[in-house]
Coordinates of C-alpha atoms and ligand atoms in Angstrom, one line a residue:
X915 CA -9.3 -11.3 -41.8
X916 CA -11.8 -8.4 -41.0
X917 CA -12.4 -10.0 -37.9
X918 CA -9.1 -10.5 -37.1
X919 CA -8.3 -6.7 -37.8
X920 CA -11.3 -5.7 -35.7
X921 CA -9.9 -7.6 -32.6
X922 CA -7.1 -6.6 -32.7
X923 CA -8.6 -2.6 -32.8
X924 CA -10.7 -3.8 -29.9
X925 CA -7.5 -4.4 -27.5
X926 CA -5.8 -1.2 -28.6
X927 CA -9.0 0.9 -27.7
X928 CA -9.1 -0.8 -24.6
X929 CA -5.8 -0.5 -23.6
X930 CA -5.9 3.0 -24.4
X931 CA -9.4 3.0 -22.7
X932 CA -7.6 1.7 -19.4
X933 CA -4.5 4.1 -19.6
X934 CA -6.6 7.2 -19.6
X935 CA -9.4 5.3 -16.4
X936 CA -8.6 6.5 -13.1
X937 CA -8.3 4.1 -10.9
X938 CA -7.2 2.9 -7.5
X939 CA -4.7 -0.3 -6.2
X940 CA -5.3 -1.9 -3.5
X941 CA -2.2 -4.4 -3.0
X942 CA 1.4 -2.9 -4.0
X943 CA 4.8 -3.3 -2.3
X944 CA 6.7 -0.2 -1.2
X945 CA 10.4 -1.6 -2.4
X946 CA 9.0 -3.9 -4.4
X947 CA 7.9 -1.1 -6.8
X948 CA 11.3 0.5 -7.1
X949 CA 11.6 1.0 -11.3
X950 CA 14.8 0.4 -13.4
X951 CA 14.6 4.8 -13.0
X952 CA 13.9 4.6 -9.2
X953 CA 16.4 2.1 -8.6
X954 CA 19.2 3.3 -10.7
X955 CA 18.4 7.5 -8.5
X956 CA 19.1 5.4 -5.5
X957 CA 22.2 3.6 -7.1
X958 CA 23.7 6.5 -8.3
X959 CA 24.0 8.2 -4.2
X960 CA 24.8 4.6 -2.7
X961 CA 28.3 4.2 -5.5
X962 CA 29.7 1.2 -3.5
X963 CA 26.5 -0.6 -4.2
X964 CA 26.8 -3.9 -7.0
X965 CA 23.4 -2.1 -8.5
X966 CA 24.2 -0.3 -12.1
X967 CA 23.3 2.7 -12.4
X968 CA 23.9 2.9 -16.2
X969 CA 19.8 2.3 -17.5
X970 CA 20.7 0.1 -20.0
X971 CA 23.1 -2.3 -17.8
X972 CA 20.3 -2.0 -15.4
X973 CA 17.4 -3.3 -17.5
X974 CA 19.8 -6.3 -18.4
X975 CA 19.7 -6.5 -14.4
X976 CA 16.4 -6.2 -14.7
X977 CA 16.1 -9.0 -16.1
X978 CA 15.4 -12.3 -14.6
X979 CA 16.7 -16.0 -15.3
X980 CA 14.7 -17.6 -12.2
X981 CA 12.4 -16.8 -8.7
X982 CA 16.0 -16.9 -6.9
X983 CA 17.4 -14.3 -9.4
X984 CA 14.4 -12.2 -8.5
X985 CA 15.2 -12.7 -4.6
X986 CA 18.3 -11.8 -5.3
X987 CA 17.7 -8.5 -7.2
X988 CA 14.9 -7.5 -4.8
X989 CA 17.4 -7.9 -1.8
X990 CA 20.0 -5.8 -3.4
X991 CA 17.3 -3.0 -4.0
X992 CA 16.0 -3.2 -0.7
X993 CA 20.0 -2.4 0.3
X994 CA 20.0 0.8 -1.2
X995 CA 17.4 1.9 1.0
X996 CA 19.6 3.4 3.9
X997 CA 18.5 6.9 4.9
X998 CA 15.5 8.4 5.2
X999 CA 16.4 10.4 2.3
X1000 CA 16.2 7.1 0.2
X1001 CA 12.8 6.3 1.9
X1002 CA 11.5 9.2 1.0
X1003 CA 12.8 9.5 -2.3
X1004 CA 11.6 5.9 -3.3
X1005 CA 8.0 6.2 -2.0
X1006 CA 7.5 9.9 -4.1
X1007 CA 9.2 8.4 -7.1
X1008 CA 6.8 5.1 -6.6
X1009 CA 3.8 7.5 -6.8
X1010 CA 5.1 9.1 -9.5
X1011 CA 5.2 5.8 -11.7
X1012 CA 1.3 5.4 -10.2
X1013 CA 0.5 8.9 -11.2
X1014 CA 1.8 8.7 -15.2
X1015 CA -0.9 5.3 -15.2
X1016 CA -4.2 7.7 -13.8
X1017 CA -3.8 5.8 -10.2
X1018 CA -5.7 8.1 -7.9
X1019 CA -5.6 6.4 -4.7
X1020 CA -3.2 3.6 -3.4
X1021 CA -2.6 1.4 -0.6
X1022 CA 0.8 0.9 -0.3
X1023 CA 2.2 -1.9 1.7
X1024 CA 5.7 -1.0 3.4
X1025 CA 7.4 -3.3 5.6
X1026 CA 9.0 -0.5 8.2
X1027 CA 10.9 -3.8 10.1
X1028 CA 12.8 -4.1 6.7
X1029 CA 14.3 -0.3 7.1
X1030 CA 14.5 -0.1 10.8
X1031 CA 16.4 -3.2 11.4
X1032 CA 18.7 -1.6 8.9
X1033 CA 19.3 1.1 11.3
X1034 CA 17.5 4.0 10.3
X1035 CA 15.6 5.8 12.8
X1036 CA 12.2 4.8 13.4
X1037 CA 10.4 8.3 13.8
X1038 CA 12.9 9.4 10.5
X1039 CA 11.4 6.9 8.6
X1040 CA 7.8 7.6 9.2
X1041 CA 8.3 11.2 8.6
X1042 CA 10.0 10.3 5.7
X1043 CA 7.1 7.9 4.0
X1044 CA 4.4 11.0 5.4
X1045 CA 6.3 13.7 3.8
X1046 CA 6.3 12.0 0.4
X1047 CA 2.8 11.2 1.0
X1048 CA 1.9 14.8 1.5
X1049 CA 3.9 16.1 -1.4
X1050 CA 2.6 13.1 -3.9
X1051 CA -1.2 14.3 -2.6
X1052 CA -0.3 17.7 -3.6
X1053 CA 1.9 17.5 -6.5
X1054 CA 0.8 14.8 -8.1
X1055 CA -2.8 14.0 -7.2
X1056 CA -1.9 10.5 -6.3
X1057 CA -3.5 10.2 -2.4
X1058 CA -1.4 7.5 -0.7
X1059 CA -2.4 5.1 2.3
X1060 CA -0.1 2.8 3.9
X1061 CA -0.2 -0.7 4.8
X1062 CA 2.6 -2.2 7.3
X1063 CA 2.8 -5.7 7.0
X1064 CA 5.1 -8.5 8.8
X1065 CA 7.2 -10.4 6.6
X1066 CA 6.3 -13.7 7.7
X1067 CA 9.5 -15.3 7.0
X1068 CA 11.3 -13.3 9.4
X1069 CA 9.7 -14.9 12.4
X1070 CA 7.8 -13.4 15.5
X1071 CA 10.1 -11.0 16.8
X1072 CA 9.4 -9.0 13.4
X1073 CA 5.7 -9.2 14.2
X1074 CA 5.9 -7.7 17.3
X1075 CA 8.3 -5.0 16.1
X1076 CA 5.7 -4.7 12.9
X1077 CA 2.7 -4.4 15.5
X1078 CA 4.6 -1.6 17.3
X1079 CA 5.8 0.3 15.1
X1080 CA 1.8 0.4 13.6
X1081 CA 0.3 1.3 17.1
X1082 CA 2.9 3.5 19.0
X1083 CA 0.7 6.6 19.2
X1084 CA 3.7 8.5 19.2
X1085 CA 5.3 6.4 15.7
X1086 CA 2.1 5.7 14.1
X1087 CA 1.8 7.4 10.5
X1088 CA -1.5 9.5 9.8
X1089 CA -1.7 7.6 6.3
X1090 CA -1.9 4.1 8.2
X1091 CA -4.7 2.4 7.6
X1092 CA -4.0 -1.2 7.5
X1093 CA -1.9 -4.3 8.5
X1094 CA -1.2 -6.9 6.6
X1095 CA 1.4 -10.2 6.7
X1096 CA 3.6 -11.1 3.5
X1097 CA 6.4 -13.5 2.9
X1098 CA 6.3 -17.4 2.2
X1099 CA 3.3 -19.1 3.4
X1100 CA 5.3 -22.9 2.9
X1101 CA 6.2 -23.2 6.9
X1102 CA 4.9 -20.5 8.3
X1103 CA 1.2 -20.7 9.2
X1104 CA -1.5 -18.3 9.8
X1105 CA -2.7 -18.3 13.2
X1106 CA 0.5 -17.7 15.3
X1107 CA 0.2 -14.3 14.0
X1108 CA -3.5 -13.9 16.0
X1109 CA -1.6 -11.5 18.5
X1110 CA -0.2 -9.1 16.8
X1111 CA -3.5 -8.6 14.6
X1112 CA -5.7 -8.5 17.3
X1113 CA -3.9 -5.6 18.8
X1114 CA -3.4 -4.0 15.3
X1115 CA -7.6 -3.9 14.9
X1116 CA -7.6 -3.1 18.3
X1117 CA -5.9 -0.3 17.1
X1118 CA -8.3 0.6 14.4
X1119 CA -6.3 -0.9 11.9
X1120 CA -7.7 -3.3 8.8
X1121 CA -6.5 -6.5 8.3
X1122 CA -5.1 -7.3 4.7
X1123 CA -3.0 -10.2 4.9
X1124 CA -1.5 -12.5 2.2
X1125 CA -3.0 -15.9 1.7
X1126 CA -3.8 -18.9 -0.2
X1127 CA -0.9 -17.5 -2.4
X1128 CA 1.1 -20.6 -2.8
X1129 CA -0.7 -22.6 -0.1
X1130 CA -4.4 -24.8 -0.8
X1131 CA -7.4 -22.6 0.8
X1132 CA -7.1 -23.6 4.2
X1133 CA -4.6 -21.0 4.5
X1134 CA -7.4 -18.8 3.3
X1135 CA -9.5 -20.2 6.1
X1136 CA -7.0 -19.3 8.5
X1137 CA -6.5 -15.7 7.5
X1138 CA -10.0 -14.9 7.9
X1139 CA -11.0 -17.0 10.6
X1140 CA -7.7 -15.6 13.1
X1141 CA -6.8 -13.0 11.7
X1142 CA -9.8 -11.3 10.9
X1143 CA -9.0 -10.6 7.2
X1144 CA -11.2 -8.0 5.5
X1145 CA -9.4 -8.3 2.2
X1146 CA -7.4 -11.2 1.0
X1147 CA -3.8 -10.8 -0.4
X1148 CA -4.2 -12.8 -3.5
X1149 CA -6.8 -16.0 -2.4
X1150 CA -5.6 -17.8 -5.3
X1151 CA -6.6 -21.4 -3.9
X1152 CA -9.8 -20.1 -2.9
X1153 CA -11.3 -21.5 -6.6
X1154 CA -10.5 -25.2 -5.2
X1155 CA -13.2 -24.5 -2.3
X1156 CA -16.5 -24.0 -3.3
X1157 CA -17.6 -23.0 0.0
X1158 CA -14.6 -21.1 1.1
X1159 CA -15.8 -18.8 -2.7
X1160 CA -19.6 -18.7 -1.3
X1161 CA -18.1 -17.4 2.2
X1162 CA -16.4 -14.7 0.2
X1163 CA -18.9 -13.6 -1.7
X1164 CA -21.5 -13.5 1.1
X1165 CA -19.2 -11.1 3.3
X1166 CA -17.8 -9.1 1.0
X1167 CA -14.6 -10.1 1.2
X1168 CA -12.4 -8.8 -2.2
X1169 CA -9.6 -10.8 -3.5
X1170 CA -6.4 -8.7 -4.5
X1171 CA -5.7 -10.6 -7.6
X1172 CA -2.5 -9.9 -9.3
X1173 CA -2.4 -12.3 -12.2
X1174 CA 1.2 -11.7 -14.1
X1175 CA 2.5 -12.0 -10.1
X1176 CA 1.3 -15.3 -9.9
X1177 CA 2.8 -16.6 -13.1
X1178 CA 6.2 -15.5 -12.2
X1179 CA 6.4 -16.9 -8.5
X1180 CA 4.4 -19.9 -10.5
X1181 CA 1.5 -19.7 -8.2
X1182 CA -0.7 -20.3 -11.3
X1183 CA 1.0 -22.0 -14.1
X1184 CA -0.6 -20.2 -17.2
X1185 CA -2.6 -16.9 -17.4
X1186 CA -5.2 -19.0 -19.0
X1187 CA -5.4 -21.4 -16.3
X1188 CA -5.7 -17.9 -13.8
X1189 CA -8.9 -18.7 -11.6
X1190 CA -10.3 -15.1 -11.7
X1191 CA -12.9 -16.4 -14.0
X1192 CA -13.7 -18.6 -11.1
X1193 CA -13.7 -16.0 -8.6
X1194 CA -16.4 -13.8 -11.0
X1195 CA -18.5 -16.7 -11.2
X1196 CA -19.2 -17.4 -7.6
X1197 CA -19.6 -13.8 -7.1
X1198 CA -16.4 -13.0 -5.2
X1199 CA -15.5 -9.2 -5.8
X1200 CA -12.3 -9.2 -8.1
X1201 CA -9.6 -6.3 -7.5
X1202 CA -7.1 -5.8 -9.9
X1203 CA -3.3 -5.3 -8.6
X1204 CA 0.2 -5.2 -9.7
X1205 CA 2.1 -6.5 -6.5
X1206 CA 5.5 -6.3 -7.4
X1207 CA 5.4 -4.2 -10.9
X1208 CA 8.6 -3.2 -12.1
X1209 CA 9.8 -6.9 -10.3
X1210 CA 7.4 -8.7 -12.4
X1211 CA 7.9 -6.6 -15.8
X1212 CA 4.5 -5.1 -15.3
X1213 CA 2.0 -2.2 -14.2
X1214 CA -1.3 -2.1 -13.2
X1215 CA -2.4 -1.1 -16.7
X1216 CA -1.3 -4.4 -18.0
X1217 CA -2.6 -6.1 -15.4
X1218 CA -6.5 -4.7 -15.9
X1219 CA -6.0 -5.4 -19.6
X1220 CA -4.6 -9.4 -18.7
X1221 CA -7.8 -9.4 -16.5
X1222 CA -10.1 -7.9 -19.2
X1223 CA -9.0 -10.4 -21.8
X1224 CA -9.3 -13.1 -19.1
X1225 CA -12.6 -12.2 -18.0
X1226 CA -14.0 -11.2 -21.8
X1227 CA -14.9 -7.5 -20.5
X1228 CA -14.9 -4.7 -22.7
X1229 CA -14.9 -1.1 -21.3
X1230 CA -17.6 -0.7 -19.5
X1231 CA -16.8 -4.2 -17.6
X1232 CA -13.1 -2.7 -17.1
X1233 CA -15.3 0.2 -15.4
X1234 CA -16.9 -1.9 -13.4
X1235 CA -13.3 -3.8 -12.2
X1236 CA -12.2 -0.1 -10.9
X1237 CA -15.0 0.7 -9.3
X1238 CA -14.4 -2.9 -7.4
X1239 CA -10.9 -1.8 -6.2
X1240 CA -12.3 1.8 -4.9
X1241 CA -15.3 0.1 -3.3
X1242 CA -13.1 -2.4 -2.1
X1243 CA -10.5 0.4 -0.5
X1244 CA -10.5 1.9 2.7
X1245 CA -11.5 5.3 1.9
X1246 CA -14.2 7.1 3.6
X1247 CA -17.5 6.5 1.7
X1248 CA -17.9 10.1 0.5
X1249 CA -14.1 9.9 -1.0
X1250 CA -15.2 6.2 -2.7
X1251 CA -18.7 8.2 -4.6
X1252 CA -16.1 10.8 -5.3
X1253 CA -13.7 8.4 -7.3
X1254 CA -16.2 6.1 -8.5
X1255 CA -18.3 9.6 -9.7
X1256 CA -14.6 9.9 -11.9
X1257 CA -14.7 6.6 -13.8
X1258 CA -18.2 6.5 -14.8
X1259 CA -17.9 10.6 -16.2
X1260 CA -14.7 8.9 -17.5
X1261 CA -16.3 5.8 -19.0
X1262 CA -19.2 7.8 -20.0
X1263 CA -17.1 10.3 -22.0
X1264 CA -14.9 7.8 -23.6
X1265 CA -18.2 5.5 -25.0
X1266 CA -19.9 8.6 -26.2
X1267 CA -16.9 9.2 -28.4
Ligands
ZN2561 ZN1 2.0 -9.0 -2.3

């Protein structure tokens, strides 16, 4: 019974441990973070939408039966964003959400095809994701970087327009730092994106993309071997490949693991069954990451304290996974001993309580 009692104190310590850690997220979608809150602002100026705006009739909305519900929803979210007033609107709003969990420093991915194949203006839309940037640095201490990724599904026409979009000198956003490539992975492989990365890095731009999400590790393969990929967007099949985790971990290449996102698109069947232990083991460098949060009925606090319990850490491990994400990011070395600097005085304080 004592035991019991004291386990139980142990998870509400940490949890409150990991609410108050500052920490940084390294793979997050733009829409894809729209809250019940967020979602039900936009509603309310778009009235002809099928979207509630009524909170509670929205959190029932909220709420899904299956993955094709969830498409479903997600679509009729990303049709509310119309203007660059809703762009602008969701993307401060989003960092709001980040800034109430201690998230310092973010790279968000956008998918800018998604809006301007909508019709809004190109050079509206990027002024309208770098003035909510500015004001979310400012206002809310939460420094934002973007990531534009091609949704895969959408074919090659969208890469190109993806690839433009992120290198136009005269389009590019000053918070761009990255390029990544999202969708299904079923059907559409890897390496006929090549291209449209090469020009992107080119560019200066760091390659992120999705893979080995609901594909076996070859996909993983492919990602870095054509594409270049400095991070991997999930590398969930990477545990069946021994050598494909020893690559990893001998380059340096961090996983984005977002663990309650691959239960509900059933990428992993259980949490239990989650390979992250795997990934520790070999000595692949873990990130922690929330993907789709208010989607997936989660935030990145949850998600550290799924991955503590997974991984056995107690607060001074959970220390250690922030500190991976910052590390991990693509700030500028001084800004990484700056953050990092913040969760050890952080973790220091708390464990001298
Ligand atoms: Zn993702």
């Amino acid at each position: 019974m004592t035991e019991h009692i004291t386990a139980r104190d142990d998870a509400r310590d940490l949890s409150a441990f990991v609410a108050g850690l500052p920490k940084a997220e390294l793979h997050v979608h733009h829409v894809g973070s729209a809250s019940p809150r967020i979602v039900s602002e936009l509603a309310a100026n778009h009235r002809d939408s099928r979207v509630p705006t009524d909170p509670e009739a929205l959190a029932d909305y909220f709420t899904f039966t299956d993955f094709a519900h969830f498409i479903d929803v997600y679509l009729s979210v990303v049709d509310l964003i119309r203007t660059p007033e809703d762009v602008r609107l969701l993307t401060y709003e989003v960092a709001r959400d980040m800034a109430r969990q201690q998230v310092r420093y973010a790279e968000l991915t956008i998918t800018p095809w998604s809006s301007t194949r909508r019709g809004i203006d190109e050079r509206a839309f990027m002024d309208a994701i770098e003035d909510a940037r500015k004001a979310a640095e400012k206002e809310l201490g939460v420094v934002l970087r973007w990531c534009f990724d091609i949704p895969g599904e959408a074919g090659l026409e969208a890469a190109e327009e993806t690839m433009r979009l992120a290198t136009d000198d005269r389009l590019r956003p000053e918070g761009l730092v990255s390029f990544g490539l999202g969708g299904p992975e079923i059907g559409v492989p890897r390496p006929q994106f090549k291209p449209y990365f090469d020009r992107a890095r080119a560019a200066g731009l760091r390659s992120v993309p999705h893979a080995g999400e609901t594909t076996g590790p070859e996909t993983v393969w492919d990602a870095l071997n054509h594409l270049g990929a400095e991070r991997i967007g999930h590398g969930t099949s990477s545990a069946r490949d021994p050598r494909l985790l020893a690559h990893l971990a001998e380059h340096g290449i961090a996983l984005e693991v977002c663990p309650t996102s691959n239960i509900a698109t059933r990428a992993v069947r259980t949490l239990d069954e989650h390979p992250v232990k795997e990934f520790v083991a070999a000595g692949v460098t873990v990130t922690v990451n929330s993907d789709d949060p208010p989607m997936f009925g989660t935030d990145l606090n949850t998600e550290y304290a799924v991955t503590a319990r997974l991984l056995g850490l107690d607060e001074r491990g959970v220390a250690e996974l922030a500190k991976n994400a910052v590390n991990a990011s693509f700030l500028a070395s001084a800004e990484k001993a700056e953050l990092a600097a913040e969760i050890d005085t952080y973790a220091a304080a708390w464990l001298a309580l």
